[in-house]
Structures are given as C-alpha cells and as structure tokens.
Amino acid sequence: GAIEWAKGYGFADFESKRPVENTTLFQAGSISKPVAAVAAMKMVEEGKLSLDQNINTFLTSWKLPDNDFTKDRKVTLREIMSHSAGVTVHGFPGYAAGDPLPTLVQVLDGAKPANTPPIRVDVLPGSIWRYSGGGYTIMQLAMTDVTHKPFPEIMRETVLARADMRESTYENPLPSKLSGVAATGYSSDGAPVPGRYHTYPEMAAAGLWTTASDLARFGIEIQKSREGRSNRILKQATVEEMLTEQKKPYGLGFGLDPNWFSHGGADEGFQASFGCSFDGKGLVVMTNSDNGGRLAHEIELAFAA
C-alpha cells in the first residue's frame, strides 16, 4: 500500500551516459491501456459513457462501420476494454521522428499517413477474447468526442493528477521541455531508436510516458479503491467491476490472475511490466530496450521469491 523502494539502474541515454533516475520518463506501451480504462470508467460513473450501449452512440467525429458481424450485436465499451469486441489491429509501431503523423480518424480508417490497417470488426462481438489496441483507439475517440477535450488533458485531469502521477503525460509528440528527462529507446541489438523514441497518436493504447514510481502510485490507488479506502478517482464498486473477469483472462483494462491485476507494455525501444496483488503488494519495472522484458522477468522472479 506504499512505495517501499524505487531505484534507477543503467543509462537513460548511453551516448551521453545520462543515468536512469527515479524521475526518468519511459514509454509505458500497452500499460497505457489500463490507465486510460480508469478514465473511461470515470466517464461511465458520470453518465458520459455507457459500458453496454452501442459505442457508436458516443462517437460523433467517426463511426465504427457496421457489417455482417455487427448486424445483430453492436460493439460496446465493455467489450472494447476486455478485448472481446472482435475488433482488428493488435498493436501499433508508432511513428519515427520526422514522419508525418496521422489524425486519430486516419488511424481508425487506415488512411495515409497511418501505418496500420483499418480498425474494423471481423469477429462476432463478445464471442472471443482477442487483444486489440484498435479497440482502445476507438475508446480514445469516444472519450474526446463526448468531452470535447484533447486526450492528454482528459487523462491529466481524470487520472494522472488524482493519482499523484506528477511526472506522467499522454502528450504525443512528447513536449520538448520533457525531452531531457525522457529515456532513449534501444533496439535489441543495442542501437538507439532513430530520433530516440517513436510518437504514438494512439495514446490510449500506447502513448503514456511515465515513471515506475508514478505507475506504482496508480496501482496503489486502485488497490485502495478496491478496499474502499480511497475514491480519489473511482468508487469501490467501479474498481471491483474492473477487476472482475469479463472474458478470460481480462477484466476491464487489466489482465487478471488469482488475487493479482497486471499489464505489460512494449513500444519501440521500450518494455515495461506492471503488477499488483489484492493484498497491497506490487512491482513495476520499466526499461528502455527491446530486450528489457527478459530483464524485467528476472526481477519479477526475484521479487516473487
């Protein structure tokens, strides 16, 4: 229920020998999803979104095209958050420095300069579990459509500030003022990512910049809310619903194991791991390498032992 220790190892940037500090920003990759899901659930509490209505009800700047799969069964936010909406596009490679950035609608339609296919339904909604960053991109647009606010602002007001995630941001591209505290990503052969890191307009799915300590604070807030000891963001019943299995092995935004909620993340040159138990324990490991998951796994085994 509190941060016991936090420590940085190695280099945030190898060439300049800038060390990793507790305040060094890393890309969280798909750990962006559960944090974004918490903000979406806040909108559900406020009546701005619904878990079980047709997601197109809340989309105004774009609509998820209907087809034979959605004829009798519409896609819902509950299915999107639990990866059971039958929506395509597993993940996103991001955009290298200097590349043109697509709008979110261009990403959803797979229109240039987007570098991923159109996000569409190709399986009966609710029928299977299949991981989809595309679904979270639909969720991102629904959140901005109903609030008429930029997504980073929504996230700052709804989750980051309330969970005391002081260093974190969903801003993509990363503002130049934060570049000096951001880690450089490295490929599996040790080469730096050209331009140091990629930009992710798919912010809900992959766009969070954060620290291990900030993610720990987020996890602690969810733990306390589940126990009814804090409602800085969500009510206890809402958190309980998020941590209830919807479609194995997922709740709403979180992967679930017995008495444990977690998520992994990988952006270009970054890998991260986040896990919290129902009895107040937790571990966050953030790395700036495509090999980082192997190191994180060793740290997790040591922690477990």
PDB file of C-alpha atoms in Angstrom, residues 27 92-99 101 115 171-174 183-185 192-202 206-207 209 267-270:
ATOM      1  CA  GLN A  27       7.231   4.846 -22.604  1.00  0.00           C
ATOM      2  CA  PHE A  92       0.906  -0.029 -33.180  1.00  0.00           C
ATOM      3  CA  PRO A  93       4.527   0.547 -34.282  1.00  0.00           C
ATOM      4  CA  GLY A  94       4.373   4.293 -33.668  1.00  0.00           C
ATOM      5  CA  TYR A  95       5.890   6.977 -35.890  1.00  0.00           C
ATOM      6  CA  ALA A  96       9.584   7.739 -36.164  1.00  0.00           C
ATOM      7  CA  ALA A  97      10.890  11.246 -35.570  1.00  0.00           C
ATOM      8  CA  GLY A  98      10.153  13.420 -38.584  1.00  0.00           C
ATOM      9  CA  ASP A  99       7.472  11.133 -40.008  1.00  0.00           C
ATOM     10  CA  LEU A 101       1.537  11.964 -38.008  1.00  0.00           C
ATOM     11  CA  ASN A 115       0.923   2.843 -40.903  1.00  0.00           C
ATOM     12  CA  GLU A 171       1.225  14.070 -24.778  1.00  0.00           C
ATOM     13  CA  ASN A 172       2.367  12.780 -28.183  1.00  0.00           C
ATOM     14  CA  PRO A 173       4.671  14.086 -29.552  1.00  0.00           C
ATOM     15  CA  LEU A 174       6.444  14.491 -26.216  1.00  0.00           C
ATOM     16  CA  ALA A 183      14.917   7.855 -21.766  1.00  0.00           C
ATOM     17  CA  THR A 184      16.235   6.991 -25.229  1.00  0.00           C
ATOM     18  CA  GLY A 185      14.843   3.706 -26.560  1.00  0.00           C
ATOM     19  CA  PRO A 192      19.346   3.711 -30.314  1.00  0.00           C
ATOM     20  CA  VAL A 193      15.928   4.245 -31.858  1.00  0.00           C
ATOM     21  CA  PRO A 194      16.404   6.888 -34.600  1.00  0.00           C
ATOM     22  CA  GLY A 195      15.225  10.175 -33.096  1.00  0.00           C
ATOM     23  CA  ARG A 196      15.377   8.459 -29.642  1.00  0.00           C
ATOM     24  CA  TYR A 197      11.726   7.311 -29.494  1.00  0.00           C
ATOM     25  CA  HIS A 198       8.579   6.966 -31.546  1.00  0.00           C
ATOM     26  CA  THR A 199       5.411   9.055 -31.300  1.00  0.00           C
ATOM     27  CA  TYR A 200       2.057   7.365 -30.682  1.00  0.00           C
ATOM     28  CA  PRO A 201      -1.120   9.246 -31.650  1.00  0.00           C
ATOM     29  CA  GLU A 202      -2.840   6.039 -30.443  1.00  0.00           C
ATOM     30  CA  ALA A 206       0.312   3.073 -26.306  1.00  0.00           C
ATOM     31  CA  GLY A 207       1.011   6.754 -25.578  1.00  0.00           C
ATOM     32  CA  TRP A 209       5.087   8.486 -20.735  1.00  0.00           C
ATOM     33  CA  ASP A 267       6.772   0.478 -27.525  1.00  0.00           C
ATOM     34  CA  GLU A 268       9.650   0.783 -29.988  1.00  0.00           C
ATOM     35  CA  GLY A 269      12.774   0.518 -27.813  1.00  0.00           C
ATOM     36  CA  PHE A 270      10.873   0.215 -24.512  1.00  0.00           C
TER      37      PHE A 270
END
